[in-house]
């Protein structure tokens, strides 16, 4: 629980505020009163029994603040019940992870005394958010005072208010003490602990939730996984600078690495997720996303009246506008690529006319410009894609994400790698390939670091210098009254989720696995980048952005295919019940399901196999062996490639996603709850399946 | 329920016998008394409350029969409870499929009056089998009278008895009336109904269960799917007999066909499974298989004392003996292939010396001999594989199946197709390829028909001519006292499951999708074969084999990969809850999970893409276009191949496994049970999640 101050609720009971609810400054009084009463109302009456308090500050030092900022908290009792509703998994006395239930709360490890210690602040905030989201309309036809803001019985009120712009934002409060401790152990002190991880992943998880913790875990894993490549890369770079022959070995290494890399990650992320209790967590029915609009109709699943939007219409939008637009963008990016090649030619010509230091330096200018352009294009396209996907009007957040991620990824991939493929296989100019790979990589990394952390930091600084000064003081030791802090944080910019961070890592993974064999230093650069990345990301999470809500995640989600979700099953190590196996499968799928692009990383590594084989085939070294006939060379390369691909799939199929120990633990859990069910069947007792024994 | 006779139980209550329990003739009286009492005992005392009756016939006409044959039946009451235990899905009043529960039995569509009509005989027999299997040992240390036959508390008694050879067999009784009706509508009358299927799939399912019905459904689907190929094939065959050039088009057709074929099947099988209520059925914990043995230890999942067998030891057996053995067999098969090629050469030489009709005919002899040898090898290997897998001592049936299927499939694939690949790509002799493909296909089909139906039929006939005569009469109109019939059927040979039938279809699928472009008539032959196959299989099920127990199945299981178990999710058509989506995923995975070889068909179709591309590349036609350079040709073919493969995976990913209507229905179900759960949470009432409303 939060160690901060407590605030008296209107009815006097003191509580610890955790979440901030900001309504539009000009919100109709009636609506406010109605909303507050609905939130405070008892559950029997369809309320969510949360505690609320208005920040009574009218802004600070004359600068007019928004009066309609509310601090939301909850009693511990309610939070514990909420933990059961959202299906939190906690460590049981016997060391296994189990779905928390209020009735046998005392059997959970961290539940001492009044259970203060059980829930992390992040979890409390997540529960409160869940409660707010599940505050449903009853018989109200519309939001009081807003005849236009229709309400449908059983639908979330909060989402409605958001989509109508009455509710500006809901965000969790930072906890200054914890934040200070976290940021210190995270990036202030450089520690080489003997622990499994260099970052305090568990603290990160406690503060920011599983999703982010897992991202940082991936970042670290990825960096370490690249170390061997980097180490091999350095001597290559130092001694074979002008010798493009020796890279066959490196390409082969690439092949194996990019496959093993992902398989191992799956397993370690499963272990992390299990220890965090997110591996087996179930998800509730998904609400329509706030932005969704449609005409009144019947939901075929729930049978309830609610806005529906014909899928056919959405499909039309997608195929008649979105797809053409994406293609157009691809063409544009291709066109720019061609311009870049022209520039290259000019530069080269210039250099050949008078080869001196400056013209030699000038050789790099086109690539640098191109790299910048690429980054700009990616950014612009990102906004366009978001706009388009919004306009497609998807009903669920998950399917919205699917389409957004798909759009963005296709373009980013093409935009970043097309030129390299062109140079490698059409122009077959390895010198240029190496040079432009280097410049692309370095420039994009620098730009990314700027765009990601420093730019937003600087922007915010500019946005409210005064506030920022105070913020610094806040982050410093001085106490600041809570309302002030709420106002301050409400001005911080919002963290839009791990998508962009993963996207960056995805592209880096591409650079390394696809072409690093011609430019072995790539791995080194990526390693260096990621080390700074950890710090800049950590910094931005702590000081630049609003605190994000913890989202349960047991896996890097959309970014990795669960190509062997059945492998666990097929391995079917005997002791594990089929039942368990579906369970694990459906959890694994659950965490992967938010996108068509589960395949992103796997696909990349498949493309890497093909590319590296082709590069090997093109290597002068190989050509030297097959002087007499290209045909044989090509056939050989093709055969090798097919064998490698087959091997890759078999490997992915054979390595189980979830380590054996965890499979056993999950199986035991499954078994026990089945036993309980059986007992119940016979005794006709009245418990819920979750209360194991 | 069965329309047959009823027999008085020892305690006088009349019941309809459905299952036969045959103990060894020399079984210790004490053991028999104990077993019977345990089976009859009330559930509270750990019994299963089934009704038993000994067949009082001492064999027929002097020929001494086994006295220890028992007829097992059950009261309707118990069966209905059993239906709930095994989790049968039945059609609800609102037309959706729901898990049957005794408490709200009256809301199910087919439940009229006393509910006689609700359960099919196959289901009743399945329930009884389930009850017998779940008859668990209590405190008995061993089977009375058999100190060697140890018992472990909580483990299945029946399986123990089987593994100790005390229990010879448990099998369901045929129902003569139903069987007559079924076999008439199935294959006696040739009907071209307007219905979706030519076979009475629903009747088959009611009599033999979902697994078999689905096999016959697949057989029919496969045959129809091949019709277009056959139709295209005929003109090819008639007019291009000696022209090997025109097959590029056919190869391309092959590519598309083999992909679409599987995708469509997934969807239609899902629909079938849904209408049979097996799509959403859950599976209980798997018992150790009867053959499993080990030293006493602790099961890490259940924590119970039971025989365990170290996985390491099993792995050793597999890698030190099974794998080498398989490799040896592959080598043997390769060696024989080489001999076959020598024979081909002799035959050809002979023909060239004196070309006349007889030597011309003699050209086919080697292929025919080779085809016979292949079949024999497959058969021998099959037994060897079973023996080996038994010896590996797997604990669960599922993992036993995995290893068996894997062994068998690898060998069969190599044994059947190696020679064709060799001819096509090493010898590049299209004439020989066509000829040997034709002979292989035809010979193997003929042999299969013989081995499958007629041989066992004939064997059995020989085994007991007298009995058989009576059997025929039985199948004819005359009534035969039940005990006699039980004795008779106990002598019929046992149907070993759909594995071999699917295996045959798998190989046919291979012949067609891999090489039919060089021998277009292949599709025609397969179609003809499958039409007769339907009849011979139907006949063997009805008259040659014991009636098999119905096994729930919602899919051709091990034979097809669930390559897009996540596709449904990723498509995430908005109305469908994530929860449902796991549900469907885990069901789809459940039905696929019994083997590593979910991939069998998909893998084959991938290989088909590669093969056909290569064949196109080799075609004189293509070579004519690229006279100047092979290199270009090869590169082109490789590119096309990669594009096709990518396209194939995208297609498999995009097409959802489960038709939209069914997704909606399942989602609604999911939603309702969730609603019920929520209500319960609030009202703290006492129902199980299954009793939707």
Tab-separated table of C-alpha atoms in Angstrom, chain B residues 189-581:
chain	number	residue	atom	x	y	z
B	189	UNK	CA	-28.591	-48.202	-50.838
B	190	UNK	CA	-26.785	-45.756	-53.110
B	191	UNK	CA	-28.469	-42.430	-52.458
B	192	UNK	CA	-27.654	-39.070	-54.011
B	193	UNK	CA	-29.341	-37.069	-51.333
B	194	UNK	CA	-29.592	-33.305	-51.461
B	195	UNK	CA	-28.180	-33.326	-47.920
B	196	UNK	CA	-24.714	-31.956	-47.186
B	197	UNK	CA	-23.229	-35.438	-46.976
B	198	UNK	CA	-23.668	-38.700	-48.858
B	199	UNK	CA	-23.086	-40.727	-45.744
B	200	UNK	CA	-25.414	-40.658	-42.725
B	201	UNK	CA	-22.695	-38.998	-40.637
B	202	UNK	CA	-25.021	-38.269	-37.756
B	203	UNK	CA	-26.178	-41.888	-37.579
B	204	UNK	CA	-22.583	-43.072	-37.792
B	205	UNK	CA	-21.716	-40.713	-34.991
B	206	UNK	CA	-24.636	-41.907	-32.899
B	207	UNK	CA	-23.580	-45.512	-33.365
B	208	UNK	CA	-19.767	-45.359	-33.485
B	209	UNK	CA	-19.036	-41.995	-31.909
B	210	UNK	CA	-17.515	-38.746	-33.112
B	211	UNK	CA	-14.027	-40.017	-33.882
B	212	UNK	CA	-15.134	-42.454	-36.546
B	213	UNK	CA	-17.858	-40.224	-37.921
B	214	UNK	CA	-15.265	-37.514	-38.374
B	215	UNK	CA	-12.966	-39.931	-40.180
B	216	UNK	CA	-15.695	-40.834	-42.641
B	217	UNK	CA	-16.508	-37.161	-42.985
B	218	UNK	CA	-12.876	-36.506	-43.844
B	219	UNK	CA	-12.801	-39.402	-46.281
B	220	UNK	CA	-15.788	-37.981	-48.123
B	221	UNK	CA	-14.478	-34.425	-48.050
B	222	UNK	CA	-11.092	-35.532	-49.321
B	223	UNK	CA	-12.695	-37.470	-52.158
B	224	UNK	CA	-14.832	-34.533	-53.253
B	225	UNK	CA	-11.916	-32.155	-52.919
B	226	UNK	CA	-10.017	-34.327	-55.350
B	227	UNK	CA	-12.783	-34.394	-57.985
B	228	UNK	CA	-11.688	-31.208	-59.789
B	229	UNK	CA	-8.136	-32.556	-60.032
B	230	UNK	CA	-9.475	-35.830	-61.351
B	231	UNK	CA	-11.615	-34.029	-63.921
B	232	UNK	CA	-8.669	-31.953	-65.087
B	233	UNK	CA	-6.508	-35.038	-64.989
B	234	UNK	CA	-8.495	-37.092	-67.463
B	235	UNK	CA	-8.043	-34.866	-70.523
B	236	UNK	CA	-4.384	-34.443	-69.605
B	237	UNK	CA	-4.096	-38.179	-69.541
B	238	UNK	CA	-6.005	-38.730	-72.768
B	239	UNK	CA	-4.461	-36.099	-74.974
B	240	UNK	CA	-0.974	-35.420	-73.578
B	241	UNK	CA	0.011	-38.950	-72.927
B	242	UNK	CA	3.592	-38.591	-74.200
B	243	UNK	CA	3.918	-34.849	-73.664
B	244	UNK	CA	5.525	-34.015	-70.334
B	245	UNK	CA	5.554	-30.274	-71.005
B	246	UNK	CA	2.027	-29.247	-70.244
B	247	UNK	CA	2.228	-30.053	-66.565
B	248	UNK	CA	3.381	-26.650	-65.301
B	249	UNK	CA	-0.220	-25.496	-65.130
B	250	UNK	CA	-1.162	-28.647	-63.283
B	251	UNK	CA	1.637	-28.182	-60.765
B	252	UNK	CA	0.491	-24.625	-60.054
B	253	UNK	CA	-3.027	-25.925	-59.555
B	254	UNK	CA	-1.624	-28.484	-57.131
B	255	UNK	CA	0.016	-25.783	-55.055
B	256	UNK	CA	-3.138	-23.789	-54.507
B	257	UNK	CA	-5.320	-26.842	-54.070
B	258	UNK	CA	-3.253	-28.510	-51.354
B	259	UNK	CA	-3.329	-25.333	-49.271
B	260	UNK	CA	-6.990	-24.432	-49.632
B	261	UNK	CA	-7.955	-28.069	-49.116
B	262	UNK	CA	-6.728	-28.170	-45.511
B	263	UNK	CA	-7.974	-24.710	-44.571
B	264	UNK	CA	-11.506	-25.492	-45.699
B	265	UNK	CA	-11.469	-28.817	-43.908
B	266	UNK	CA	-10.533	-27.173	-40.622
B	267	UNK	CA	-13.616	-25.003	-40.837
B	268	UNK	CA	-16.038	-27.719	-41.846
B	269	UNK	CA	-14.726	-30.106	-39.197
B	270	UNK	CA	-15.174	-27.360	-36.623
B	271	UNK	CA	-18.794	-27.001	-37.695
B	272	UNK	CA	-19.358	-30.743	-37.480
B	273	UNK	CA	-17.691	-30.906	-34.080
B	274	UNK	CA	-19.805	-28.032	-32.828
B	275	UNK	CA	-23.049	-29.608	-33.957
B	276	UNK	CA	-21.915	-32.787	-32.179
B	277	UNK	CA	-21.026	-30.846	-29.065
B	278	UNK	CA	-17.410	-31.980	-29.039
B	279	UNK	CA	-15.810	-28.672	-29.987
B	280	UNK	CA	-15.982	-27.287	-26.475
B	281	UNK	CA	-15.724	-30.480	-24.521
B	282	UNK	CA	-13.027	-30.580	-21.885
B	283	UNK	CA	-10.910	-33.603	-21.143
B	284	UNK	CA	-10.223	-34.941	-17.689
B	285	UNK	CA	-6.834	-35.856	-16.270
B	286	UNK	CA	-5.312	-38.681	-18.258
B	287	UNK	CA	-4.767	-41.964	-16.414
B	288	UNK	CA	-1.500	-43.842	-16.881
B	289	UNK	CA	-1.892	-46.315	-19.729
B	290	UNK	CA	-2.511	-49.950	-18.857
B	291	UNK	CA	0.922	-51.078	-20.011
B	292	UNK	CA	2.846	-48.578	-17.903
B	293	UNK	CA	5.122	-49.982	-15.196
B	294	UNK	CA	7.651	-48.458	-12.837
B	295	UNK	CA	9.038	-48.377	-9.317
B	296	UNK	CA	6.941	-46.898	-6.530
B	297	UNK	CA	7.458	-43.167	-6.163
B	298	UNK	CA	5.647	-39.871	-5.819
B	299	UNK	CA	3.752	-38.197	-8.616
B	300	UNK	CA	4.970	-34.580	-8.456
B	301	UNK	CA	1.581	-33.351	-9.610
B	302	UNK	CA	-0.847	-35.334	-7.501
B	303	UNK	CA	1.628	-35.989	-4.692
B	304	UNK	CA	0.261	-39.526	-4.552
B	305	UNK	CA	2.293	-42.709	-4.270
B	306	UNK	CA	2.303	-44.486	-7.619
B	307	UNK	CA	4.656	-46.230	-10.009
B	308	UNK	CA	6.958	-43.743	-11.698
B	309	UNK	CA	9.513	-44.259	-14.433
B	310	UNK	CA	12.481	-41.887	-14.780
B	311	UNK	CA	12.161	-39.752	-17.867
B	312	UNK	CA	15.934	-39.832	-18.303
B	313	UNK	CA	15.804	-43.619	-18.643
B	314	UNK	CA	13.066	-43.311	-21.260
B	315	UNK	CA	15.089	-40.737	-23.160
B	316	UNK	CA	18.086	-43.075	-23.121
B	317	UNK	CA	15.991	-45.898	-24.563
B	318	UNK	CA	14.695	-43.567	-27.257
B	319	UNK	CA	18.033	-42.141	-28.321
B	320	UNK	CA	20.170	-45.241	-27.876
B	321	UNK	CA	17.811	-47.773	-29.394
B	322	UNK	CA	14.664	-46.416	-31.001
B	323	UNK	CA	16.333	-43.723	-33.076
B	324	UNK	CA	19.143	-45.980	-34.338
B	325	UNK	CA	16.575	-48.636	-35.161
B	326	UNK	CA	14.489	-46.212	-37.188
B	327	UNK	CA	17.595	-45.048	-39.034
B	328	UNK	CA	18.523	-48.642	-39.737
B	329	UNK	CA	15.073	-49.278	-41.173
B	330	UNK	CA	15.377	-46.184	-43.336
B	331	UNK	CA	18.711	-47.434	-44.615
B	332	UNK	CA	17.209	-50.846	-45.327
B	333	UNK	CA	14.364	-49.254	-47.247
B	334	UNK	CA	16.901	-47.176	-49.173
B	335	UNK	CA	18.913	-50.298	-49.985
B	336	UNK	CA	15.816	-52.044	-51.301
B	337	UNK	CA	15.069	-48.991	-53.397
B	338	UNK	CA	18.476	-49.365	-55.029
B	339	UNK	CA	17.767	-53.004	-55.781
B	340	UNK	CA	14.522	-51.888	-57.381
B	341	UNK	CA	16.411	-49.514	-59.658
B	342	UNK	CA	18.733	-52.352	-60.707
B	343	UNK	CA	15.694	-54.444	-61.563
B	344	UNK	CA	14.361	-51.540	-63.601
B	345	UNK	CA	17.600	-51.500	-65.541
B	346	UNK	CA	17.454	-55.219	-66.237
B	347	UNK	CA	13.881	-54.963	-67.382
B	348	UNK	CA	14.718	-52.031	-69.623
B	349	UNK	CA	17.753	-53.828	-71.023
B	350	UNK	CA	15.641	-56.911	-71.700
B	351	UNK	CA	13.074	-54.768	-73.492
B	352	UNK	CA	15.731	-53.090	-75.620
B	353	UNK	CA	17.162	-56.466	-76.640
B	354	UNK	CA	13.870	-57.804	-77.961
B	355	UNK	CA	11.023	-55.261	-77.734
B	356	UNK	CA	7.757	-57.202	-77.834
B	357	UNK	CA	4.497	-57.247	-75.888
B	358	UNK	CA	5.781	-59.535	-73.143
B	359	UNK	CA	9.007	-57.668	-72.466
B	360	UNK	CA	6.948	-54.488	-72.641
B	361	UNK	CA	4.683	-55.901	-70.001
B	362	UNK	CA	7.720	-57.052	-68.047
B	363	UNK	CA	8.740	-53.400	-67.749
B	364	UNK	CA	6.079	-53.026	-65.074
B	365	UNK	CA	7.087	-56.070	-63.038
B	366	UNK	CA	9.867	-54.383	-61.002
B	367	UNK	CA	7.593	-51.543	-59.893
B	368	UNK	CA	4.875	-53.999	-58.947
B	369	UNK	CA	7.274	-56.132	-56.925
B	370	UNK	CA	8.692	-52.992	-55.326
B	371	UNK	CA	5.195	-51.769	-54.454
B	372	UNK	CA	4.410	-55.090	-52.765
B	373	UNK	CA	7.704	-55.003	-50.881
B	374	UNK	CA	6.970	-51.442	-49.716
B	375	UNK	CA	3.612	-52.503	-48.320
B	376	UNK	CA	5.155	-55.485	-46.570
B	377	UNK	CA	7.910	-53.329	-45.103
B	378	UNK	CA	5.358	-50.786	-43.856
B	379	UNK	CA	3.450	-53.579	-42.186
B	380	UNK	CA	6.485	-55.183	-40.531
B	381	UNK	CA	7.796	-51.808	-39.455
B	382	UNK	CA	4.427	-50.970	-37.945
B	383	UNK	CA	4.702	-53.921	-35.573
B	384	UNK	CA	8.314	-53.142	-34.753
B	385	UNK	CA	7.397	-49.537	-34.002
B	386	UNK	CA	4.586	-50.601	-31.698
B	387	UNK	CA	6.860	-52.995	-29.885
B	388	UNK	CA	9.559	-50.360	-29.474
B	389	UNK	CA	7.155	-47.690	-28.264
B	390	UNK	CA	5.662	-50.115	-25.788
B	391	UNK	CA	9.139	-50.869	-24.555
B	392	UNK	CA	9.849	-47.130	-24.141
B	393	UNK	CA	7.175	-47.405	-21.450
B	394	UNK	CA	5.325	-44.090	-21.808
B	395	UNK	CA	3.056	-43.204	-18.952
B	396	UNK	CA	0.229	-41.541	-20.869
B	397	UNK	CA	-1.611	-42.850	-23.897
B	398	UNK	CA	-1.156	-39.479	-25.573
B	399	UNK	CA	2.620	-39.479	-25.363
B	400	UNK	CA	2.669	-43.144	-26.391
B	401	UNK	CA	0.690	-42.158	-29.456
B	402	UNK	CA	3.034	-39.237	-30.168
B	403	UNK	CA	6.056	-41.466	-30.343
B	404	UNK	CA	4.340	-44.253	-32.238
B	405	UNK	CA	2.849	-41.954	-34.844
B	406	UNK	CA	6.127	-40.118	-35.284
B	407	UNK	CA	8.052	-43.364	-35.848
B	408	UNK	CA	5.488	-44.796	-38.240
B	409	UNK	CA	5.016	-41.631	-40.223
B	410	UNK	CA	8.684	-40.889	-40.790
B	411	UNK	CA	9.281	-44.387	-42.094
B	412	UNK	CA	6.148	-44.580	-44.218
B	413	UNK	CA	6.901	-41.261	-45.829
B	414	UNK	CA	10.445	-42.260	-46.686
B	415	UNK	CA	9.521	-45.763	-47.719
B	416	UNK	CA	6.765	-44.644	-50.079
B	417	UNK	CA	8.182	-41.471	-51.578
B	418	UNK	CA	11.958	-41.828	-51.482
B	419	UNK	CA	12.076	-43.708	-54.791
B	420	UNK	CA	9.859	-41.137	-56.486
B	421	UNK	CA	11.992	-38.232	-55.256
B	422	UNK	CA	15.080	-40.079	-56.387
B	423	UNK	CA	13.683	-40.698	-59.860
B	424	UNK	CA	12.400	-37.138	-60.169
B	425	UNK	CA	15.408	-35.173	-58.971
B	426	UNK	CA	18.440	-37.439	-59.165
B	427	UNK	CA	17.674	-39.474	-62.276
B	428	UNK	CA	15.369	-36.766	-63.674
B	429	UNK	CA	13.587	-39.443	-65.680
B	430	UNK	CA	10.001	-38.298	-66.023
B	431	UNK	CA	8.900	-41.355	-67.973
B	432	UNK	CA	10.065	-43.706	-65.274
B	433	UNK	CA	8.617	-41.381	-62.591
B	434	UNK	CA	5.226	-41.502	-64.212
B	435	UNK	CA	5.339	-45.249	-64.711
B	436	UNK	CA	6.500	-46.154	-61.210
B	437	UNK	CA	4.128	-43.651	-59.610
B	438	UNK	CA	1.267	-45.301	-61.455
B	439	UNK	CA	2.242	-48.841	-60.488
B	440	UNK	CA	3.054	-47.887	-56.886
B	441	UNK	CA	-0.285	-46.162	-56.504
B	442	UNK	CA	-2.408	-48.854	-58.081
B	443	UNK	CA	-0.663	-51.780	-56.402
B	444	UNK	CA	-0.690	-50.207	-52.966
B	445	UNK	CA	-4.363	-49.359	-53.297
B	446	UNK	CA	-5.273	-52.888	-54.227
B	447	UNK	CA	-3.151	-54.323	-51.421
B	448	UNK	CA	-4.628	-51.888	-48.922
B	449	UNK	CA	-8.179	-52.833	-49.775
B	450	UNK	CA	-7.256	-56.463	-49.274
B	451	UNK	CA	-5.295	-55.981	-46.053
B	452	UNK	CA	-7.869	-53.687	-44.548
B	453	UNK	CA	-11.231	-55.303	-45.014
B	454	UNK	CA	-11.120	-58.598	-46.814
B	455	UNK	CA	-8.155	-60.201	-45.092
B	456	UNK	CA	-9.462	-59.705	-41.525
B	457	UNK	CA	-12.901	-60.704	-42.718
B	458	UNK	CA	-11.516	-63.893	-44.206
B	459	UNK	CA	-9.302	-64.583	-41.182
B	460	UNK	CA	-12.189	-64.262	-38.819
B	461	UNK	CA	-14.268	-66.458	-41.074
B	462	UNK	CA	-11.583	-69.086	-40.896
B	463	UNK	CA	-11.159	-68.571	-37.141
B	464	UNK	CA	-14.649	-69.703	-36.332
B	465	UNK	CA	-16.687	-70.754	-39.312
B	466	UNK	CA	-19.505	-72.006	-37.174
B	467	UNK	CA	-19.693	-68.873	-35.098
B	468	UNK	CA	-19.495	-66.810	-38.218
B	469	UNK	CA	-22.447	-68.584	-39.773
B	470	UNK	CA	-24.457	-67.774	-36.689
B	471	UNK	CA	-23.115	-64.224	-36.768
B	472	UNK	CA	-24.408	-63.832	-40.286
B	473	UNK	CA	-27.751	-65.102	-39.111
B	474	UNK	CA	-27.542	-62.625	-36.254
B	475	UNK	CA	-26.866	-59.844	-38.670
B	476	UNK	CA	-29.707	-61.392	-40.577
B	477	UNK	CA	-33.177	-61.128	-39.161
B	478	UNK	CA	-33.089	-63.950	-36.636
B	479	UNK	CA	-32.844	-63.130	-32.951
B	480	UNK	CA	-29.995	-64.720	-30.996
B	481	UNK	CA	-29.933	-64.925	-27.198
B	482	UNK	CA	-27.822	-62.140	-25.779
B	483	UNK	CA	-25.187	-64.277	-24.020
B	484	UNK	CA	-24.510	-66.078	-27.294
B	485	UNK	CA	-24.111	-62.818	-29.111
B	486	UNK	CA	-21.726	-61.513	-26.441
B	487	UNK	CA	-19.635	-64.679	-26.825
B	488	UNK	CA	-19.663	-64.260	-30.592
B	489	UNK	CA	-18.669	-60.631	-30.600
B	490	UNK	CA	-15.935	-61.279	-28.060
B	491	UNK	CA	-14.305	-63.419	-30.779
B	492	UNK	CA	-14.447	-60.696	-33.412
B	493	UNK	CA	-11.177	-58.874	-33.997
B	494	UNK	CA	-10.714	-55.451	-32.425
B	495	UNK	CA	-10.685	-52.211	-34.376
B	496	UNK	CA	-7.411	-50.461	-33.539
B	497	UNK	CA	-8.609	-46.920	-34.149
B	498	UNK	CA	-8.579	-44.540	-37.067
B	499	UNK	CA	-4.802	-44.208	-37.155
B	500	UNK	CA	-4.145	-46.620	-40.010
B	501	UNK	CA	-7.061	-45.267	-41.994
B	502	UNK	CA	-5.770	-41.722	-41.700
B	503	UNK	CA	-2.276	-42.927	-42.487
B	504	UNK	CA	-3.493	-44.381	-45.769
B	505	UNK	CA	-5.282	-41.154	-46.665
B	506	UNK	CA	-2.151	-39.255	-45.716
B	507	UNK	CA	-0.042	-41.251	-48.146
B	508	UNK	CA	-2.628	-40.869	-50.908
B	509	UNK	CA	-2.641	-37.130	-50.233
B	510	UNK	CA	1.115	-37.293	-50.654
B	511	UNK	CA	0.992	-39.115	-53.993
B	512	UNK	CA	-1.505	-36.633	-55.366
B	513	UNK	CA	-0.106	-33.370	-54.044
B	514	UNK	CA	3.534	-34.258	-54.705
B	515	UNK	CA	3.643	-35.873	-58.117
B	516	UNK	CA	0.212	-35.922	-59.713
B	517	UNK	CA	1.378	-33.181	-62.097
B	518	UNK	CA	3.529	-35.724	-63.949
B	519	UNK	CA	0.794	-38.367	-63.767
B	520	UNK	CA	-2.525	-36.518	-63.765
B	521	UNK	CA	-4.432	-39.787	-63.570
B	522	UNK	CA	-3.275	-40.194	-59.942
B	523	UNK	CA	-6.137	-38.039	-58.686
B	524	UNK	CA	-8.596	-40.177	-60.652
B	525	UNK	CA	-7.199	-43.359	-59.140
B	526	UNK	CA	-7.347	-41.901	-55.606
B	527	UNK	CA	-10.943	-40.839	-56.118
B	528	UNK	CA	-11.894	-44.315	-57.292
B	529	UNK	CA	-9.980	-45.854	-54.399
B	530	UNK	CA	-11.709	-43.660	-51.848
B	531	UNK	CA	-15.160	-44.439	-53.178
B	532	UNK	CA	-14.540	-48.141	-52.671
B	533	UNK	CA	-12.768	-47.260	-49.405
B	534	UNK	CA	-15.960	-45.797	-48.010
B	535	UNK	CA	-17.772	-49.052	-48.669
B	536	UNK	CA	-15.054	-51.397	-47.460
B	537	UNK	CA	-14.451	-49.326	-44.327
B	538	UNK	CA	-18.152	-49.135	-43.621
B	539	UNK	CA	-18.441	-52.886	-44.103
B	540	UNK	CA	-15.510	-53.681	-41.852
B	541	UNK	CA	-16.862	-51.422	-39.117
B	542	UNK	CA	-20.256	-53.076	-39.233
B	543	UNK	CA	-19.385	-56.731	-39.748
B	544	UNK	CA	-15.697	-57.459	-39.267
B	545	UNK	CA	-14.700	-55.712	-36.075
B	546	UNK	CA	-15.991	-55.537	-32.547
B	547	UNK	CA	-17.950	-52.399	-31.959
B	548	UNK	CA	-15.423	-49.770	-30.795
B	549	UNK	CA	-15.998	-47.408	-27.914
B	550	UNK	CA	-16.982	-43.909	-28.978
B	551	UNK	CA	-14.111	-41.521	-28.416
B	552	UNK	CA	-14.991	-37.841	-28.466
B	553	UNK	CA	-13.060	-35.990	-31.168
B	554	UNK	CA	-13.685	-32.626	-32.712
B	555	UNK	CA	-11.124	-32.771	-35.440
B	556	UNK	CA	-8.952	-35.177	-37.403
B	557	UNK	CA	-6.640	-34.603	-34.506
B	558	UNK	CA	-3.043	-35.583	-34.889
B	559	UNK	CA	-3.335	-35.298	-38.624
B	560	UNK	CA	-3.526	-31.596	-39.082
B	561	UNK	CA	-1.626	-28.710	-37.591
B	562	UNK	CA	-3.507	-25.978	-35.881
B	563	UNK	CA	-1.175	-23.583	-37.608
B	564	UNK	CA	-3.512	-20.690	-36.931
B	565	UNK	CA	-4.908	-21.526	-33.547
B	566	UNK	CA	-4.139	-17.871	-33.005
B	567	UNK	CA	-5.662	-16.734	-36.291
B	568	UNK	CA	-9.129	-16.720	-34.828
B	569	UNK	CA	-7.753	-14.543	-32.125
B	570	UNK	CA	-5.823	-12.263	-34.373
B	571	UNK	CA	-8.829	-11.844	-36.607
B	572	UNK	CA	-10.545	-11.063	-33.324
B	573	UNK	CA	-13.834	-10.200	-34.958
B	574	UNK	CA	-14.874	-7.669	-32.451
B	575	UNK	CA	-17.870	-9.252	-30.818
B	576	UNK	CA	-15.881	-12.267	-29.669
B	577	UNK	CA	-14.502	-12.076	-26.182
B	578	UNK	CA	-10.838	-12.915	-25.687
B	579	UNK	CA	-11.956	-15.443	-23.149
B	580	UNK	CA	-13.921	-17.309	-25.741
B	581	UNK	CA	-10.965	-17.140	-27.994
